[in-house]
PDB file of C-alpha atoms in Angstrom:
ATOM      1  CA  MET A 817      -0.762  18.029 -13.143  1.00  0.00           C
ATOM      2  CA  ARG A 818      -3.728  20.145 -10.373  1.00  0.00           C
ATOM      3  CA  GLU A 819      -5.029  21.690 -13.558  1.00  0.00           C
ATOM      4  CA  ARG A 820      -4.522  18.524 -15.517  1.00  0.00           C
ATOM      5  CA  GLY A 821      -4.742  15.793 -13.946  1.00  0.00           C
ATOM      6  CA  ALA A 822      -2.341  12.579 -13.620  1.00  0.00           C
ATOM      7  CA  HIS A 823      -3.882  11.596 -17.053  1.00  0.00           C
ATOM      8  CA  GLY A 824      -4.031  14.963 -19.286  1.00  0.00           C
ATOM      9  CA  PHE A 825      -0.670  15.434 -17.879  1.00  0.00           C
ATOM     10  CA  SER A 826       2.309  15.147 -20.325  1.00  0.00           C
ATOM     11  CA  MET A 827       6.184  15.796 -20.786  1.00  0.00           C
ATOM     12  CA  ASP A 828       4.994  17.431 -23.304  1.00  0.00           C
ATOM     13  CA  VAL A 829       3.386  20.187 -21.368  1.00  0.00           C
ATOM     14  CA  LEU A 830       5.803  20.352 -19.032  1.00  0.00           C
ATOM     15  CA  ALA A 831       8.842  21.053 -21.140  1.00  0.00           C
ATOM     16  CA  LYS A 832       6.238  24.105 -22.384  1.00  0.00           C
ATOM     17  CA  GLU A 833       5.254  25.157 -18.993  1.00  0.00           C
ATOM     18  CA  ALA A 834       9.013  25.272 -18.016  1.00  0.00           C
ATOM     19  CA  GLY A 835      10.774  26.611 -20.747  1.00  0.00           C
ATOM     20  CA  VAL A 836      12.481  23.897 -21.814  1.00  0.00           C
ATOM     21  CA  ALA A 837      12.964  21.173 -24.787  1.00  0.00           C
ATOM     22  CA  ARG A 838      10.828  17.660 -24.217  1.00  0.00           C
ATOM     23  CA  ALA A 839      14.640  16.771 -24.457  1.00  0.00           C
ATOM     24  CA  THR A 840      15.343  18.550 -21.219  1.00  0.00           C
ATOM     25  CA  VAL A 841      13.017  17.169 -19.674  1.00  0.00           C
ATOM     26  CA  TYR A 842      13.924  13.732 -20.341  1.00  0.00           C
ATOM     27  CA  GLU A 843      17.274  13.972 -19.269  1.00  0.00           C
ATOM     28  CA  HIS A 844      16.718  14.245 -16.427  1.00  0.00           C
ATOM     29  CA  PHE A 845      12.943  11.772 -15.942  1.00  0.00           C
ATOM     30  CA  ARG A 846      13.087   8.695 -19.070  1.00  0.00           C
ATOM     31  CA  SER A 847       9.953   8.789 -18.070  1.00  0.00           C
ATOM     32  CA  LYS A 848       6.357  10.090 -17.677  1.00  0.00           C
ATOM     33  CA  HIS A 849       5.597   7.206 -14.771  1.00  0.00           C
ATOM     34  CA  ALA A 850       9.751   8.097 -13.762  1.00  0.00           C
ATOM     35  CA  LEU A 851       8.806  11.522 -13.360  1.00  0.00           C
ATOM     36  CA  LEU A 852       4.871  10.817 -11.905  1.00  0.00           C
ATOM     37  CA  ASP A 853       6.923   8.527  -9.302  1.00  0.00           C
ATOM     38  CA  GLU A 854       9.420  10.846  -7.989  1.00  0.00           C
ATOM     39  CA  LEU A 855       6.397  13.935  -7.570  1.00  0.00           C
ATOM     40  CA  ALA A 856       4.886  11.281  -5.380  1.00  0.00           C
ATOM     41  CA  SER A 857       7.596  10.758  -3.351  1.00  0.00           C
ATOM     42  CA  SER A 858       9.233  14.590  -2.883  1.00  0.00           C
ATOM     43  CA  THR A 859       5.745  15.190  -2.004  1.00  0.00           C
ATOM     44  CA  SER A 860       5.709  12.836   0.168  1.00  0.00           C
ATOM     45  CA  ARG A 861       8.300  13.572   2.068  1.00  0.00           C
ATOM     46  CA  SER A 862       7.645  16.876   2.551  1.00  0.00           C
ATOM     47  CA  LEU A 863       4.084  15.945   3.895  1.00  0.00           C
ATOM     48  CA  THR A 864       6.273  13.950   6.625  1.00  0.00           C
ATOM     49  CA  LEU A 865       5.394  15.997   9.966  1.00  0.00           C
ATOM     50  CA  ASP A 866       9.278  14.861  11.062  1.00  0.00           C
ATOM     51  CA  ASN A 867       9.927  18.591  12.668  1.00  0.00           C
ATOM     52  CA  GLN A 868       9.973  17.350  15.926  1.00  0.00           C
ATOM     53  CA  SER A 869      12.936  16.852  18.328  1.00  0.00           C
ATOM     54  CA  LYS A 870      14.588  13.572  19.034  1.00  0.00           C
ATOM     55  CA  ASN A 871      15.282  15.050  22.951  1.00  0.00           C
ATOM     56  CA  ILE A 872      12.392  14.665  24.779  1.00  0.00           C
ATOM     57  CA  GLY A 873      11.259  15.728  28.190  1.00  0.00           C
ATOM     58  CA  ASP A 874       8.649  14.941  29.780  1.00  0.00           C
ATOM     59  CA  PRO A 875       7.078  12.042  26.959  1.00  0.00           C
ATOM     60  CA  LEU A 876       3.148  13.087  28.178  1.00  0.00           C
ATOM     61  CA  ALA A 877       3.749  16.591  27.145  1.00  0.00           C
ATOM     62  CA  ALA A 878       5.647  15.759  24.384  1.00  0.00           C
ATOM     63  CA  LEU A 879       2.546  13.225  23.342  1.00  0.00           C
ATOM     64  CA  ARG A 880       0.454  16.114  23.873  1.00  0.00           C
ATOM     65  CA  ASP A 881       2.514  18.284  21.677  1.00  0.00           C
ATOM     66  CA  MET A 882       2.909  16.096  19.519  1.00  0.00           C
ATOM     67  CA  LEU A 883      -1.582  15.257  18.797  1.00  0.00           C
ATOM     68  CA  GLY A 884      -1.258  19.936  18.372  1.00  0.00           C
ATOM     69  CA  ALA A 885       1.450  19.817  16.068  1.00  0.00           C
ATOM     70  CA  VAL A 886      -0.030  16.486  14.090  1.00  0.00           C
ATOM     71  CA  CYS A 887      -3.269  18.267  13.543  1.00  0.00           C
ATOM     72  CA  ARG A 888      -2.316  21.498  12.997  1.00  0.00           C
ATOM     73  CA  HIS A 889       0.053  20.117  10.360  1.00  0.00           C
ATOM     74  CA  TRP A 890      -3.166  17.596   8.844  1.00  0.00           C
ATOM     75  CA  SER A 891      -5.084  20.656   8.767  1.00  0.00           C
ATOM     76  CA  ASP A 892      -3.332  22.230   6.821  1.00  0.00           C
ATOM     77  CA  VAL A 893      -1.872  20.335   4.087  1.00  0.00           C
ATOM     78  CA  GLY A 894      -5.555  17.818   3.492  1.00  0.00           C
ATOM     79  CA  GLU A 895      -5.605  18.780   0.124  1.00  0.00           C
ATOM     80  CA  THR A 896      -1.999  17.917  -0.590  1.00  0.00           C
ATOM     81  CA  VAL A 897      -2.448  14.214   0.644  1.00  0.00           C
ATOM     82  CA  ARG A 898      -5.278  14.237  -1.308  1.00  0.00           C
ATOM     83  CA  GLU A 899      -3.611  15.208  -4.327  1.00  0.00           C
ATOM     84  CA  LEU A 900      -1.202  12.793  -3.070  1.00  0.00           C
ATOM     85  CA  ARG A 901      -3.078   9.977  -2.450  1.00  0.00           C
ATOM     86  CA  THR A 902      -4.580  10.399  -6.605  1.00  0.00           C
ATOM     87  CA  LEU A 903      -1.128   9.849  -7.853  1.00  0.00           C
ATOM     88  CA  VAL A 904      -0.389   7.218  -5.903  1.00  0.00           C
ATOM     89  CA  ALA A 905      -3.696   5.729  -6.899  1.00  0.00           C
ATOM     90  CA  VAL A 906      -2.508   6.768 -10.653  1.00  0.00           C
ATOM     91  CA  THR A 907       1.132   5.457 -10.407  1.00  0.00           C
ATOM     92  CA  GLY A 908       1.213   2.966  -8.112  1.00  0.00           C
ATOM     93  CA  SER A 909       3.792   4.570  -6.871  1.00  0.00           C
ATOM     94  CA  ASP A 910       4.366   2.909  -2.527  1.00  0.00           C
ATOM     95  CA  ALA A 911       4.499   6.909  -1.400  1.00  0.00           C
ATOM     96  CA  SER A 912       3.313   7.039   1.535  1.00  0.00           C
ATOM     97  CA  THR A 913       0.812   9.218   2.073  1.00  0.00           C
ATOM     98  CA  ASP A 914       0.276  10.276   5.794  1.00  0.00           C
ATOM     99  CA  GLY A 915       2.244   9.899   8.478  1.00  0.00           C
ATOM    100  CA  ILE A 916       4.764  12.032  10.900  1.00  0.00           C
ATOM    101  CA  ASP A 917       8.723  10.892  11.472  1.00  0.00           C
ATOM    102  CA  PRO A 918       9.096   7.500  12.672  1.00  0.00           C
ATOM    103  CA  ASP A 919      11.788   7.856  14.501  1.00  0.00           C
ATOM    104  CA  TYR A 920      10.557  10.387  16.584  1.00  0.00           C
ATOM    105  CA  LEU A 921       7.251   7.965  17.541  1.00  0.00           C
ATOM    106  CA  ARG A 922       9.808   4.757  18.389  1.00  0.00           C
ATOM    107  CA  CYS A 923      11.897   7.980  21.126  1.00  0.00           C
ATOM    108  CA  LEU A 924       8.465   9.161  22.178  1.00  0.00           C
ATOM    109  CA  VAL A 925       7.596   5.605  23.020  1.00  0.00           C
ATOM    110  CA  GLU A 926      10.466   4.701  24.248  1.00  0.00           C
ATOM    111  CA  ALA A 927      11.124   7.801  27.066  1.00  0.00           C
ATOM    112  CA  ILE A 928       6.931   6.826  28.081  1.00  0.00           C
ATOM    113  CA  ALA A 929       8.341   3.470  28.904  1.00  0.00           C
ATOM    114  CA  GLU A 930      10.851   4.627  30.842  1.00  0.00           C
ATOM    115  CA  SER A 931       9.456   6.954  32.770  1.00  0.00           C
ATOM    116  CA  GLY A 932       7.490   4.179  33.666  1.00  0.00           C
ATOM    117  CA  GLN A 933       3.950   5.583  31.817  1.00  0.00           C
ATOM    118  CA  LEU A 934       3.643   2.344  29.104  1.00  0.00           C
ATOM    119  CA  ARG A 935       0.678   0.126  29.353  1.00  0.00           C
ATOM    120  CA  PRO A 936       2.130  -3.071  30.885  1.00  0.00           C
ATOM    121  CA  ARG A 937       0.178  -5.116  28.482  1.00  0.00           C
ATOM    122  CA  TRP A 938       1.655  -2.472  25.519  1.00  0.00           C
ATOM    123  CA  SER A 939       5.340  -3.206  23.873  1.00  0.00           C
ATOM    124  CA  VAL A 940       6.783  -0.259  22.316  1.00  0.00           C
ATOM    125  CA  ASP A 941       6.680  -1.944  18.859  1.00  0.00           C
ATOM    126  CA  ASP A 942       2.760  -1.759  19.796  1.00  0.00           C
ATOM    127  CA  ALA A 943       2.421   1.509  20.783  1.00  0.00           C
ATOM    128  CA  VAL A 944       4.765   2.684  18.105  1.00  0.00           C
ATOM    129  CA  ASP A 945       2.294   1.182  15.565  1.00  0.00           C
ATOM    130  CA  ALA A 946      -0.580   2.642  17.380  1.00  0.00           C
ATOM    131  CA  LEU A 947       0.365   6.179  17.727  1.00  0.00           C
ATOM    132  CA  ALA A 948       1.169   6.091  13.812  1.00  0.00           C
ATOM    133  CA  VAL A 949      -2.205   5.036  13.319  1.00  0.00           C
ATOM    134  CA  ILE A 950      -4.160   7.359  15.396  1.00  0.00           C
ATOM    135  CA  THR A 951      -1.424  10.336  14.435  1.00  0.00           C
ATOM    136  CA  SER A 952      -1.649   9.407  10.272  1.00  0.00           C
ATOM    137  CA  HIS A 953      -4.042  11.468   8.437  1.00  0.00           C
ATOM    138  CA  SER A 954      -6.508   9.483   7.817  1.00  0.00           C
ATOM    139  CA  THR A 955      -7.562   8.608  11.097  1.00  0.00           C
ATOM    140  CA  PHE A 956      -7.413  12.840  11.238  1.00  0.00           C
ATOM    141  CA  GLU A 957     -10.131  12.985   8.319  1.00  0.00           C
ATOM    142  CA  ARG A 958     -12.111  10.122  10.155  1.00  0.00           C
ATOM    143  CA  LEU A 959     -12.840  12.099  13.605  1.00  0.00           C
ATOM    144  CA  ARG A 960     -12.824  15.568  11.673  1.00  0.00           C
ATOM    145  CA  GLY A 961     -15.942  13.820  10.220  1.00  0.00           C
ATOM    146  CA  THR A 962     -18.866  15.334   8.784  1.00  0.00           C
ATOM    147  CA  ASP A 963     -19.256  16.926  11.700  1.00  0.00           C
ATOM    148  CA  ALA A 964     -16.720  19.616  10.281  1.00  0.00           C
ATOM    149  CA  ARG A 965     -14.979  19.008  14.027  1.00  0.00           C
ATOM    150  CA  SER A 966     -11.972  21.587  14.609  1.00  0.00           C
ATOM    151  CA  PRO A 967      -8.664  20.114  14.967  1.00  0.00           C
ATOM    152  CA  ALA A 968      -8.121  20.883  18.100  1.00  0.00           C
ATOM    153  CA  GLN A 969     -11.916  18.955  18.444  1.00  0.00           C
ATOM    154  CA  VAL A 970      -9.624  15.713  17.170  1.00  0.00           C
ATOM    155  CA  GLU A 971      -6.261  16.509  19.219  1.00  0.00           C
ATOM    156  CA  THR A 972      -8.448  16.594  22.066  1.00  0.00           C
ATOM    157  CA  LEU A 973     -10.388  12.632  20.243  1.00  0.00           C
ATOM    158  CA  LEU A 974      -6.911  11.523  19.811  1.00  0.00           C
ATOM    159  CA  ALA A 975      -5.446  12.481  23.654  1.00  0.00           C
ATOM    160  CA  LYS A 976      -8.759  10.083  24.218  1.00  0.00           C
ATOM    161  CA  LEU A 977      -7.116   7.260  22.328  1.00  0.00           C
ATOM    162  CA  ALA A 978      -3.604   7.523  23.495  1.00  0.00           C
ATOM    163  CA  VAL A 979      -4.730   7.054  27.166  1.00  0.00           C
ATOM    164  CA  VAL A 980      -5.140   4.191  26.222  1.00  0.00           C
ATOM    165  CA  ILE A 981      -1.322   3.630  25.717  1.00  0.00           C
ATOM    166  CA  ILE A 982      -0.289   5.721  28.446  1.00  0.00           C
ATOM    167  CA  SER A 983      -0.662   4.843  32.289  1.00  0.00           C
ATOM    168  CA  PRO A 984      -0.175   8.442  33.712  1.00  0.00           C
ATOM    169  CA  SER A 985       2.882   8.318  37.130  1.00  0.00           C
ATOM    170  CA  GLY A 986       1.058   7.214  40.428  1.00  0.00           C
ATOM    171  CA  VAL A 987      -2.123   5.423  38.535  1.00  0.00           C
ATOM    172  CA  ALA A 988      -2.128   2.032  38.942  1.00  0.00           C
ATOM    173  CA  PRO A 989      -2.965   0.101  35.521  1.00  0.00           C
ATOM    174  CA  ILE A 990      -6.383  -0.795  34.237  1.00  0.00           C
TER     175      ILE A 990
END
């Protein structure tokens, strides 16, 4: 795929590169489209940042750690995300091209709410959706921008955005 692109890729080429008969490839994938869909789904699963512990101690520290992990992750896998987006565009697949584990986001926001640090005007669902946008690869790319900000600089910007959701302990909400 990387060498030939989605249009230059064929089941015959795959069989030859894999050293198997063409029929063997078709035993596993009924068509080129099915194979590309599976490739997109598999790549999407591998890109999802889901290795976060569901056991959240200090929710603000967990949020800070997650923002740093997200920035490092997107910096490391940026080329793969771009390849996946191309693959999704060519195949029409519904594979997600950026995101982190939604269950972890929900656990994190619930912990923030339980600690009294979720701003009153935010529901848990709205805060989960906002953090999903804030931590997406698209947002990372946009904030990285033409100025080529470092992942650490993007992390600082993400933290500033996340403050809109959080009301620090002991501070009256705005």
